[in-house]
Amino acid sequence: AADYFRVKLVHVPVDQKTFAVNPRDMERVITRNTIALVGSAPAFPQGCMDPIEAIAAIAQKHNLGMHVDSCLGGFLLPFMRLNKRPLPKFDFSVPGVTSISAD
């Protein structure tokens, strides 16, 4: 989508042990041209979840959109919650989350 709309995509490296992004690293690359932040819940290859609540708080602080890429997890995580599995918030219950994809 970034290529289609001619938007510069800025990648923030993930932690090599947890495979999750550090929200402070995301905040450091925000400029006046930033339009949104994106986090995974979960990332498909490793099944880890980015700290969506922290990313969404940063997005709100900077008046940005915050997209959650739920990949296959978008279909599985709600059932984990129903089965009382410990799970961080990742959906529209998190203030600042503005869009979610599940595919």
PDB file of N, CA and C in Angstrom:
ATOM      1  N   ALA A   1       0.825  -1.182   0.000  1.00  0.00           N
ATOM      2  CA  ALA A   1       0.000   0.000   0.000  1.00  0.00           C
ATOM      3  C   ALA A   1       0.872   1.249   0.000  1.00  0.00           C
ATOM      4  N   ALA A   2       1.975   1.221   0.756  1.00  0.00           N
ATOM      5  CA  ALA A   2       2.849   2.403   0.806  1.00  0.00           C
ATOM      6  C   ALA A   2       3.375   2.731  -0.588  1.00  0.00           C
ATOM      7  N   ASP A   3       3.783   1.717  -1.325  1.00  0.00           N
ATOM      8  CA  ASP A   3       4.283   1.930  -2.677  1.00  0.00           C
ATOM      9  C   ASP A   3       3.177   2.492  -3.570  1.00  0.00           C
ATOM     10  N   TYR A   4       2.004   1.931  -3.483  1.00  0.00           N
ATOM     11  CA  TYR A   4       0.879   2.373  -4.301  1.00  0.00           C
ATOM     12  C   TYR A   4       0.563   3.850  -4.069  1.00  0.00           C
ATOM     13  N   PHE A   5       0.561   4.260  -2.803  1.00  0.00           N
ATOM     14  CA  PHE A   5       0.235   5.646  -2.463  1.00  0.00           C
ATOM     15  C   PHE A   5       1.467   6.557  -2.411  1.00  0.00           C
ATOM     16  N   ARG A   6       2.615   6.016  -2.782  1.00  0.00           N
ATOM     17  CA  ARG A   6       3.878   6.769  -2.786  1.00  0.00           C
ATOM     18  C   ARG A   6       4.204   7.349  -1.414  1.00  0.00           C
ATOM     19  N   VAL A   7       4.037   6.505  -0.412  1.00  0.00           N
ATOM     20  CA  VAL A   7       4.354   6.871   0.966  1.00  0.00           C
ATOM     21  C   VAL A   7       5.651   6.167   1.341  1.00  0.00           C
ATOM     22  N   LYS A   8       6.572   6.892   1.930  1.00  0.00           N
ATOM     23  CA  LYS A   8       7.845   6.300   2.352  1.00  0.00           C
ATOM     24  C   LYS A   8       7.607   5.415   3.571  1.00  0.00           C
ATOM     25  N   LEU A   9       7.954   4.157   3.467  1.00  0.00           N
ATOM     26  CA  LEU A   9       7.812   3.206   4.560  1.00  0.00           C
ATOM     27  C   LEU A   9       9.108   3.183   5.361  1.00  0.00           C
ATOM     28  N   VAL A  10       9.013   3.408   6.666  1.00  0.00           N
ATOM     29  CA  VAL A  10      10.182   3.403   7.539  1.00  0.00           C
ATOM     30  C   VAL A  10      10.126   2.146   8.394  1.00  0.00           C
ATOM     31  N   HIS A  11      11.144   1.304   8.271  1.00  0.00           N
ATOM     32  CA  HIS A  11      11.211   0.062   9.045  1.00  0.00           C
ATOM     33  C   HIS A  11      11.982   0.309  10.345  1.00  0.00           C
ATOM     34  N   VAL A  12      11.469  -0.233  11.431  1.00  0.00           N
ATOM     35  CA  VAL A  12      12.158  -0.180  12.719  1.00  0.00           C
ATOM     36  C   VAL A  12      12.558  -1.618  13.043  1.00  0.00           C
ATOM     37  N   PRO A  13      13.833  -1.861  13.298  1.00  0.00           N
ATOM     38  CA  PRO A  13      14.267  -3.230  13.587  1.00  0.00           C
ATOM     39  C   PRO A  13      13.591  -3.794  14.838  1.00  0.00           C
ATOM     40  N   VAL A  14      13.399  -5.101  14.840  1.00  0.00           N
ATOM     41  CA  VAL A  14      12.824  -5.779  16.003  1.00  0.00           C
ATOM     42  C   VAL A  14      13.939  -6.345  16.869  1.00  0.00           C
ATOM     43  N   ASP A  15      13.619  -6.612  18.120  1.00  0.00           N
ATOM     44  CA  ASP A  15      14.565  -7.246  19.035  1.00  0.00           C
ATOM     45  C   ASP A  15      14.882  -8.648  18.516  1.00  0.00           C
ATOM     46  N   GLN A  16      16.131  -9.003  18.466  1.00  0.00           N
ATOM     47  CA  GLN A  16      16.529 -10.290  17.897  1.00  0.00           C
ATOM     48  C   GLN A  16      16.206 -11.493  18.791  1.00  0.00           C
ATOM     49  N   LYS A  17      15.851 -11.249  20.047  1.00  0.00           N
ATOM     50  CA  LYS A  17      15.460 -12.347  20.929  1.00  0.00           C
ATOM     51  C   LYS A  17      13.946 -12.501  21.011  1.00  0.00           C
ATOM     52  N   THR A  18      13.233 -11.379  21.113  1.00  0.00           N
ATOM     53  CA  THR A  18      11.774 -11.442  21.273  1.00  0.00           C
ATOM     54  C   THR A  18      11.032 -11.281  19.949  1.00  0.00           C
ATOM     55  N   PHE A  19      11.714 -10.743  18.951  1.00  0.00           N
ATOM     56  CA  PHE A  19      11.137 -10.444  17.638  1.00  0.00           C
ATOM     57  C   PHE A  19      10.020  -9.397  17.713  1.00  0.00           C
ATOM     58  N   ALA A  20       9.946  -8.682  18.806  1.00  0.00           N
ATOM     59  CA  ALA A  20       8.962  -7.604  18.956  1.00  0.00           C
ATOM     60  C   ALA A  20       9.673  -6.265  18.794  1.00  0.00           C
ATOM     61  N   VAL A  21       8.934  -5.274  18.363  1.00  0.00           N
ATOM     62  CA  VAL A  21       9.494  -3.941  18.189  1.00  0.00           C
ATOM     63  C   VAL A  21       9.547  -3.228  19.536  1.00  0.00           C
ATOM     64  N   ASN A  22      10.511  -2.345  19.676  1.00  0.00           N
ATOM     65  CA  ASN A  22      10.607  -1.508  20.868  1.00  0.00           C
ATOM     66  C   ASN A  22       9.870  -0.200  20.558  1.00  0.00           C
ATOM     67  N   PRO A  23       8.797   0.110  21.276  1.00  0.00           N
ATOM     68  CA  PRO A  23       8.036   1.331  20.993  1.00  0.00           C
ATOM     69  C   PRO A  23       8.874   2.605  21.036  1.00  0.00           C
ATOM     70  N   ARG A  24       9.868   2.658  21.913  1.00  0.00           N
ATOM     71  CA  ARG A  24      10.733   3.852  21.964  1.00  0.00           C
ATOM     72  C   ARG A  24      11.496   4.030  20.651  1.00  0.00           C
ATOM     73  N   ASP A  25      11.897   2.913  20.033  1.00  0.00           N
ATOM     74  CA  ASP A  25      12.568   3.006  18.731  1.00  0.00           C
ATOM     75  C   ASP A  25      11.610   3.536  17.670  1.00  0.00           C
ATOM     76  N   MET A  26      10.340   3.146  17.760  1.00  0.00           N
ATOM     77  CA  MET A  26       9.345   3.661  16.818  1.00  0.00           C
ATOM     78  C   MET A  26       9.164   5.166  17.006  1.00  0.00           C
ATOM     79  N   GLU A  27       9.097   5.587  18.259  1.00  0.00           N
ATOM     80  CA  GLU A  27       8.875   7.008  18.525  1.00  0.00           C
ATOM     81  C   GLU A  27      10.041   7.856  18.014  1.00  0.00           C
ATOM     82  N   ARG A  28      11.245   7.315  18.057  1.00  0.00           N
ATOM     83  CA  ARG A  28      12.421   8.069  17.611  1.00  0.00           C
ATOM     84  C   ARG A  28      12.412   8.381  16.113  1.00  0.00           C
ATOM     85  N   VAL A  29      11.704   7.592  15.320  1.00  0.00           N
ATOM     86  CA  VAL A  29      11.702   7.821  13.870  1.00  0.00           C
ATOM     87  C   VAL A  29      10.483   8.618  13.390  1.00  0.00           C
ATOM     88  N   ILE A  30       9.627   9.032  14.314  1.00  0.00           N
ATOM     89  CA  ILE A  30       8.461   9.838  13.942  1.00  0.00           C
ATOM     90  C   ILE A  30       8.928  11.221  13.502  1.00  0.00           C
ATOM     91  N   THR A  31       8.401  11.665  12.361  1.00  0.00           N
ATOM     92  CA  THR A  31       8.680  13.009  11.856  1.00  0.00           C
ATOM     93  C   THR A  31       7.350  13.719  11.602  1.00  0.00           C
ATOM     94  N   ARG A  32       7.413  14.930  11.123  1.00  0.00           N
ATOM     95  CA  ARG A  32       6.185  15.658  10.805  1.00  0.00           C
ATOM     96  C   ARG A  32       5.445  15.026   9.634  1.00  0.00           C
ATOM     97  N   ASN A  33       6.114  14.147   8.894  1.00  0.00           N
ATOM     98  CA  ASN A  33       5.496  13.469   7.756  1.00  0.00           C
ATOM     99  C   ASN A  33       4.898  12.106   8.114  1.00  0.00           C
ATOM    100  N   THR A  34       5.088  11.650   9.337  1.00  0.00           N
ATOM    101  CA  THR A  34       4.579  10.340   9.743  1.00  0.00           C
ATOM    102  C   THR A  34       3.053  10.376   9.770  1.00  0.00           C
ATOM    103  N   ILE A  35       2.426   9.324   9.202  1.00  0.00           N
ATOM    104  CA  ILE A  35       0.960   9.285   9.174  1.00  0.00           C
ATOM    105  C   ILE A  35       0.395   8.172  10.046  1.00  0.00           C
ATOM    106  N   ALA A  36       1.190   7.144  10.333  1.00  0.00           N
ATOM    107  CA  ALA A  36       0.665   6.017  11.123  1.00  0.00           C
ATOM    108  C   ALA A  36       1.801   5.165  11.661  1.00  0.00           C
ATOM    109  N   LEU A  37       1.488   4.434  12.714  1.00  0.00           N
ATOM    110  CA  LEU A  37       2.374   3.410  13.261  1.00  0.00           C
ATOM    111  C   LEU A  37       1.678   2.073  13.067  1.00  0.00           C
ATOM    112  N   VAL A  38       2.479   1.006  12.932  1.00  0.00           N
ATOM    113  CA  VAL A  38       1.923  -0.329  12.704  1.00  0.00           C
ATOM    114  C   VAL A  38       2.582  -1.311  13.661  1.00  0.00           C
ATOM    115  N   GLY A  39       1.763  -2.180  14.254  1.00  0.00           N
ATOM    116  CA  GLY A  39       2.274  -3.252  15.102  1.00  0.00           C
ATOM    117  C   GLY A  39       1.625  -4.560  14.702  1.00  0.00           C
ATOM    118  N   SER A  40       2.291  -5.663  15.014  1.00  0.00           N
ATOM    119  CA  SER A  40       1.769  -6.995  14.692  1.00  0.00           C
ATOM    120  C   SER A  40       1.209  -7.678  15.919  1.00  0.00           C
ATOM    121  N   ALA A  41       0.091  -8.368  15.734  1.00  0.00           N
ATOM    122  CA  ALA A  41      -0.534  -9.114  16.828  1.00  0.00           C
ATOM    123  C   ALA A  41      -1.228 -10.347  16.264  1.00  0.00           C
ATOM    124  N   PRO A  42      -0.545 -11.407  16.096  1.00  0.00           N
ATOM    125  CA  PRO A  42       0.894 -11.635  16.216  1.00  0.00           C
ATOM    126  C   PRO A  42       1.585 -11.531  14.865  1.00  0.00           C
ATOM    127  N   ALA A  43       2.919 -11.515  14.903  1.00  0.00           N
ATOM    128  CA  ALA A  43       3.702 -11.619  13.670  1.00  0.00           C
ATOM    129  C   ALA A  43       3.641 -13.074  13.234  1.00  0.00           C
ATOM    130  N   PHE A  44       3.328 -13.313  12.000  1.00  0.00           N
ATOM    131  CA  PHE A  44       3.101 -14.680  11.532  1.00  0.00           C
ATOM    132  C   PHE A  44       4.301 -15.618  11.720  1.00  0.00           C
ATOM    133  N   PRO A  45       5.515 -15.241  11.310  1.00  0.00           N
ATOM    134  CA  PRO A  45       6.612 -16.219  11.370  1.00  0.00           C
ATOM    135  C   PRO A  45       6.951 -16.716  12.781  1.00  0.00           C
ATOM    136  N   GLN A  46       6.952 -15.794  13.774  1.00  0.00           N
ATOM    137  CA  GLN A  46       7.360 -16.178  15.134  1.00  0.00           C
ATOM    138  C   GLN A  46       6.199 -16.284  16.110  1.00  0.00           C
ATOM    139  N   GLY A  47       5.064 -15.758  15.776  1.00  0.00           N
ATOM    140  CA  GLY A  47       3.913 -15.804  16.671  1.00  0.00           C
ATOM    141  C   GLY A  47       3.994 -14.839  17.831  1.00  0.00           C
ATOM    142  N   CYS A  48       4.926 -13.896  17.787  1.00  0.00           N
ATOM    143  CA  CYS A  48       5.065 -12.935  18.892  1.00  0.00           C
ATOM    144  C   CYS A  48       4.169 -11.726  18.636  1.00  0.00           C
ATOM    145  N   MET A  49       3.890 -11.016  19.704  1.00  0.00           N
ATOM    146  CA  MET A  49       3.045  -9.834  19.602  1.00  0.00           C
ATOM    147  C   MET A  49       3.837  -8.584  19.955  1.00  0.00           C
ATOM    148  N   ASP A  50       3.680  -7.571  19.133  1.00  0.00           N
ATOM    149  CA  ASP A  50       4.257  -6.278  19.475  1.00  0.00           C
ATOM    150  C   ASP A  50       3.458  -5.683  20.628  1.00  0.00           C
ATOM    151  N   PRO A  51       4.061  -4.775  21.388  1.00  0.00           N
ATOM    152  CA  PRO A  51       3.350  -4.128  22.508  1.00  0.00           C
ATOM    153  C   PRO A  51       2.345  -3.098  21.987  1.00  0.00           C
ATOM    154  N   ILE A  52       1.191  -3.581  21.589  1.00  0.00           N
ATOM    155  CA  ILE A  52       0.180  -2.754  20.925  1.00  0.00           C
ATOM    156  C   ILE A  52      -0.258  -1.582  21.802  1.00  0.00           C
ATOM    157  N   GLU A  53      -0.460  -1.808  23.082  1.00  0.00           N
ATOM    158  CA  GLU A  53      -0.908  -0.710  23.952  1.00  0.00           C
ATOM    159  C   GLU A  53       0.110   0.427  23.989  1.00  0.00           C
ATOM    160  N   ALA A  54       1.379   0.096  24.062  1.00  0.00           N
ATOM    161  CA  ALA A  54       2.425   1.124  24.104  1.00  0.00           C
ATOM    162  C   ALA A  54       2.533   1.856  22.768  1.00  0.00           C
ATOM    163  N   ILE A  55       2.433   1.112  21.673  1.00  0.00           N
ATOM    164  CA  ILE A  55       2.500   1.737  20.342  1.00  0.00           C
ATOM    165  C   ILE A  55       1.297   2.659  20.139  1.00  0.00           C
ATOM    166  N   ALA A  56       0.127   2.196  20.540  1.00  0.00           N
ATOM    167  CA  ALA A  56      -1.091   3.005  20.393  1.00  0.00           C
ATOM    168  C   ALA A  56      -1.006   4.283  21.228  1.00  0.00           C
ATOM    169  N   ALA A  57      -0.417   4.207  22.407  1.00  0.00           N
ATOM    170  CA  ALA A  57      -0.261   5.402  23.252  1.00  0.00           C
ATOM    171  C   ALA A  57       0.643   6.417  22.561  1.00  0.00           C
ATOM    172  N   ILE A  58       1.699   5.939  21.925  1.00  0.00           N
ATOM    173  CA  ILE A  58       2.595   6.837  21.186  1.00  0.00           C
ATOM    174  C   ILE A  58       1.853   7.459  20.008  1.00  0.00           C
ATOM    175  N   ALA A  59       1.061   6.649  19.312  1.00  0.00           N
ATOM    176  CA  ALA A  59       0.282   7.165  18.184  1.00  0.00           C
ATOM    177  C   ALA A  59      -0.665   8.269  18.645  1.00  0.00           C
ATOM    178  N   GLN A  60      -1.342   8.034  19.766  1.00  0.00           N
ATOM    179  CA  GLN A  60      -2.247   9.069  20.294  1.00  0.00           C
ATOM    180  C   GLN A  60      -1.481  10.333  20.665  1.00  0.00           C
ATOM    181  N   LYS A  61      -0.356  10.165  21.318  1.00  0.00           N
ATOM    182  CA  LYS A  61       0.473  11.304  21.744  1.00  0.00           C
ATOM    183  C   LYS A  61       0.857  12.189  20.558  1.00  0.00           C
ATOM    184  N   HIS A  62       1.098  11.559  19.399  1.00  0.00           N
ATOM    185  CA  HIS A  62       1.537  12.285  18.209  1.00  0.00           C
ATOM    186  C   HIS A  62       0.407  12.504  17.198  1.00  0.00           C
ATOM    187  N   ASN A  63      -0.828  12.179  17.606  1.00  0.00           N
ATOM    188  CA  ASN A  63      -1.996  12.351  16.734  1.00  0.00           C
ATOM    189  C   ASN A  63      -1.847  11.595  15.410  1.00  0.00           C
ATOM    190  N   LEU A  64      -1.450  10.321  15.509  1.00  0.00           N
ATOM    191  CA  LEU A  64      -1.236   9.461  14.346  1.00  0.00           C
ATOM    192  C   LEU A  64      -2.234   8.310  14.347  1.00  0.00           C
ATOM    193  N   GLY A  65      -2.419   7.718  13.195  1.00  0.00           N
ATOM    194  CA  GLY A  65      -3.172   6.476  13.128  1.00  0.00           C
ATOM    195  C   GLY A  65      -2.334   5.341  13.688  1.00  0.00           C
ATOM    196  N   MET A  66      -2.995   4.271  14.117  1.00  0.00           N
ATOM    197  CA  MET A  66      -2.281   3.097  14.625  1.00  0.00           C
ATOM    198  C   MET A  66      -2.970   1.865  14.073  1.00  0.00           C
ATOM    199  N   HIS A  67      -2.269   1.145  13.205  1.00  0.00           N
ATOM    200  CA  HIS A  67      -2.812  -0.057  12.567  1.00  0.00           C
ATOM    201  C   HIS A  67      -2.243  -1.301  13.228  1.00  0.00           C
ATOM    202  N   VAL A  68      -3.122  -2.270  13.495  1.00  0.00           N
ATOM    203  CA  VAL A  68      -2.705  -3.574  14.027  1.00  0.00           C
ATOM    204  C   VAL A  68      -2.832  -4.593  12.906  1.00  0.00           C
ATOM    205  N   ASP A  69      -1.703  -5.176  12.531  1.00  0.00           N
ATOM    206  CA  ASP A  69      -1.702  -6.247  11.538  1.00  0.00           C
ATOM    207  C   ASP A  69      -1.861  -7.553  12.306  1.00  0.00           C
ATOM    208  N   SER A  70      -3.067  -8.116  12.237  1.00  0.00           N
ATOM    209  CA  SER A  70      -3.338  -9.335  12.999  1.00  0.00           C
ATOM    210  C   SER A  70      -3.128 -10.618  12.214  1.00  0.00           C
ATOM    211  N   CYS A  71      -2.893 -10.498  10.911  1.00  0.00           N
ATOM    212  CA  CYS A  71      -2.568 -11.679  10.122  1.00  0.00           C
ATOM    213  C   CYS A  71      -3.533 -12.819  10.473  1.00  0.00           C
ATOM    214  N   LEU A  72      -3.058 -14.009  10.581  1.00  0.00           N
ATOM    215  CA  LEU A  72      -3.889 -15.157  10.953  1.00  0.00           C
ATOM    216  C   LEU A  72      -4.355 -15.055  12.408  1.00  0.00           C
ATOM    217  N   GLY A  73      -3.552 -14.406  13.224  1.00  0.00           N
ATOM    218  CA  GLY A  73      -3.895 -14.259  14.635  1.00  0.00           C
ATOM    219  C   GLY A  73      -5.195 -13.513  14.873  1.00  0.00           C
ATOM    220  N   GLY A  74      -5.591 -12.698  13.913  1.00  0.00           N
ATOM    221  CA  GLY A  74      -6.845 -11.977  14.042  1.00  0.00           C
ATOM    222  C   GLY A  74      -8.040 -12.903  14.162  1.00  0.00           C
ATOM    223  N   PHE A  75      -7.890 -14.104  13.646  1.00  0.00           N
ATOM    224  CA  PHE A  75      -8.954 -15.099  13.753  1.00  0.00           C
ATOM    225  C   PHE A  75      -8.784 -15.991  14.986  1.00  0.00           C
ATOM    226  N   LEU A  76      -7.563 -16.073  15.509  1.00  0.00           N
ATOM    227  CA  LEU A  76      -7.279 -16.974  16.636  1.00  0.00           C
ATOM    228  C   LEU A  76      -7.275 -16.280  18.001  1.00  0.00           C
ATOM    229  N   LEU A  77      -6.735 -15.084  18.070  1.00  0.00           N
ATOM    230  CA  LEU A  77      -6.584 -14.406  19.362  1.00  0.00           C
ATOM    231  C   LEU A  77      -7.901 -14.207  20.110  1.00  0.00           C
ATOM    232  N   PRO A  78      -9.006 -13.846  19.450  1.00  0.00           N
ATOM    233  CA  PRO A  78     -10.262 -13.700  20.201  1.00  0.00           C
ATOM    234  C   PRO A  78     -10.684 -14.994  20.897  1.00  0.00           C
ATOM    235  N   PHE A  79     -10.413 -16.137  20.283  1.00  0.00           N
ATOM    236  CA  PHE A  79     -10.773 -17.409  20.909  1.00  0.00           C
ATOM    237  C   PHE A  79      -9.840 -17.750  22.060  1.00  0.00           C
ATOM    238  N   MET A  80      -8.595 -17.296  21.980  1.00  0.00           N
ATOM    239  CA  MET A  80      -7.684 -17.487  23.110  1.00  0.00           C
ATOM    240  C   MET A  80      -8.204 -16.728  24.319  1.00  0.00           C
ATOM    241  N   ARG A  81      -8.684 -15.515  24.078  1.00  0.00           N
ATOM    242  CA  ARG A  81      -9.225 -14.696  25.169  1.00  0.00           C
ATOM    243  C   ARG A  81     -10.462 -15.372  25.765  1.00  0.00           C
ATOM    244  N   LEU A  82     -11.339 -15.908  24.916  1.00  0.00           N
ATOM    245  CA  LEU A  82     -12.545 -16.596  25.399  1.00  0.00           C
ATOM    246  C   LEU A  82     -12.202 -17.812  26.251  1.00  0.00           C
ATOM    247  N   ASN A  83     -11.045 -18.421  25.977  1.00  0.00           N
ATOM    248  CA  ASN A  83     -10.610 -19.588  26.720  1.00  0.00           C
ATOM    249  C   ASN A  83      -9.674 -19.239  27.869  1.00  0.00           C
ATOM    250  N   LYS A  84      -9.745 -17.969  28.291  1.00  0.00           N
ATOM    251  CA  LYS A  84      -9.027 -17.491  29.483  1.00  0.00           C
ATOM    252  C   LYS A  84      -7.508 -17.588  29.378  1.00  0.00           C
ATOM    253  N   ARG A  85      -6.969 -17.527  28.174  1.00  0.00           N
ATOM    254  CA  ARG A  85      -5.514 -17.498  27.998  1.00  0.00           C
ATOM    255  C   ARG A  85      -5.018 -16.089  28.269  1.00  0.00           C
ATOM    256  N   PRO A  86      -3.875 -15.959  28.943  1.00  0.00           N
ATOM    257  CA  PRO A  86      -3.341 -14.611  29.178  1.00  0.00           C
ATOM    258  C   PRO A  86      -2.941 -13.991  27.841  1.00  0.00           C
ATOM    259  N   LEU A  87      -3.430 -12.805  27.605  1.00  0.00           N
ATOM    260  CA  LEU A  87      -3.222 -12.184  26.310  1.00  0.00           C
ATOM    261  C   LEU A  87      -3.249 -10.669  26.463  1.00  0.00           C
ATOM    262  N   PRO A  88      -2.222  -9.986  25.973  1.00  0.00           N
ATOM    263  CA  PRO A  88      -2.276  -8.525  26.036  1.00  0.00           C
ATOM    264  C   PRO A  88      -3.347  -7.989  25.101  1.00  0.00           C
ATOM    265  N   LYS A  89      -3.849  -6.803  25.400  1.00  0.00           N
ATOM    266  CA  LYS A  89      -4.856  -6.190  24.540  1.00  0.00           C
ATOM    267  C   LYS A  89      -4.223  -5.860  23.186  1.00  0.00           C
ATOM    268  N   PHE A  90      -5.010  -6.018  22.129  1.00  0.00           N
ATOM    269  CA  PHE A  90      -4.483  -5.791  20.788  1.00  0.00           C
ATOM    270  C   PHE A  90      -5.528  -5.211  19.836  1.00  0.00           C
ATOM    271  N   ASP A  91      -6.753  -5.040  20.302  1.00  0.00           N
ATOM    272  CA  ASP A  91      -7.859  -4.722  19.397  1.00  0.00           C
ATOM    273  C   ASP A  91      -8.396  -3.314  19.645  1.00  0.00           C
ATOM    274  N   PHE A  92      -9.641  -3.060  19.217  1.00  0.00           N
ATOM    275  CA  PHE A  92     -10.216  -1.732  19.365  1.00  0.00           C
ATOM    276  C   PHE A  92     -10.513  -1.359  20.817  1.00  0.00           C
ATOM    277  N   SER A  93     -10.303  -2.279  21.751  1.00  0.00           N
ATOM    278  CA  SER A  93     -10.433  -1.919  23.163  1.00  0.00           C
ATOM    279  C   SER A  93      -9.235  -1.083  23.630  1.00  0.00           C
ATOM    280  N   VAL A  94      -8.198  -1.033  22.818  1.00  0.00           N
ATOM    281  CA  VAL A  94      -7.001  -0.246  23.137  1.00  0.00           C
ATOM    282  C   VAL A  94      -7.174   1.173  22.590  1.00  0.00           C
ATOM    283  N   PRO A  95      -7.183   2.178  23.461  1.00  0.00           N
ATOM    284  CA  PRO A  95      -7.274   3.553  22.972  1.00  0.00           C
ATOM    285  C   PRO A  95      -6.115   3.852  22.019  1.00  0.00           C
ATOM    286  N   GLY A  96      -6.446   4.397  20.864  1.00  0.00           N
ATOM    287  CA  GLY A  96      -5.409   4.745  19.894  1.00  0.00           C
ATOM    288  C   GLY A  96      -5.365   3.810  18.699  1.00  0.00           C
ATOM    289  N   VAL A  97      -5.870   2.587  18.846  1.00  0.00           N
ATOM    290  CA  VAL A  97      -5.920   1.685  17.693  1.00  0.00           C
ATOM    291  C   VAL A  97      -7.001   2.206  16.749  1.00  0.00           C
ATOM    292  N   THR A  98      -6.612   2.445  15.490  1.00  0.00           N
ATOM    293  CA  THR A  98      -7.544   3.019  14.524  1.00  0.00           C
ATOM    294  C   THR A  98      -7.934   2.060  13.412  1.00  0.00           C
ATOM    295  N   SER A  99      -7.157   0.999  13.220  1.00  0.00           N
ATOM    296  CA  SER A  99      -7.515   0.001  12.194  1.00  0.00           C
ATOM    297  C   SER A  99      -6.863  -1.334  12.523  1.00  0.00           C
ATOM    298  N   ILE A 100      -7.509  -2.405  12.043  1.00  0.00           N
ATOM    299  CA  ILE A 100      -7.012  -3.761  12.260  1.00  0.00           C
ATOM    300  C   ILE A 100      -7.238  -4.542  10.970  1.00  0.00           C
ATOM    301  N   SER A 101      -6.269  -5.387  10.615  1.00  0.00           N
ATOM    302  CA  SER A 101      -6.463  -6.302   9.491  1.00  0.00           C
ATOM    303  C   SER A 101      -6.284  -7.729   9.993  1.00  0.00           C
ATOM    304  N   ALA A 102      -7.063  -8.624   9.440  1.00  0.00           N
ATOM    305  CA  ALA A 102      -6.944 -10.050   9.749  1.00  0.00           C
ATOM    306  C   ALA A 102      -7.105 -10.797   8.429  1.00  0.00           C
ATOM    307  N   ASP A 103      -6.107 -11.587   8.085  1.00  0.00           N
ATOM    308  CA  ASP A 103      -6.178 -12.296   6.807  1.00  0.00           C
ATOM    309  C   ASP A 103      -5.479 -13.632   6.867  1.00  0.00           C
TER     310      ASP A 103
END
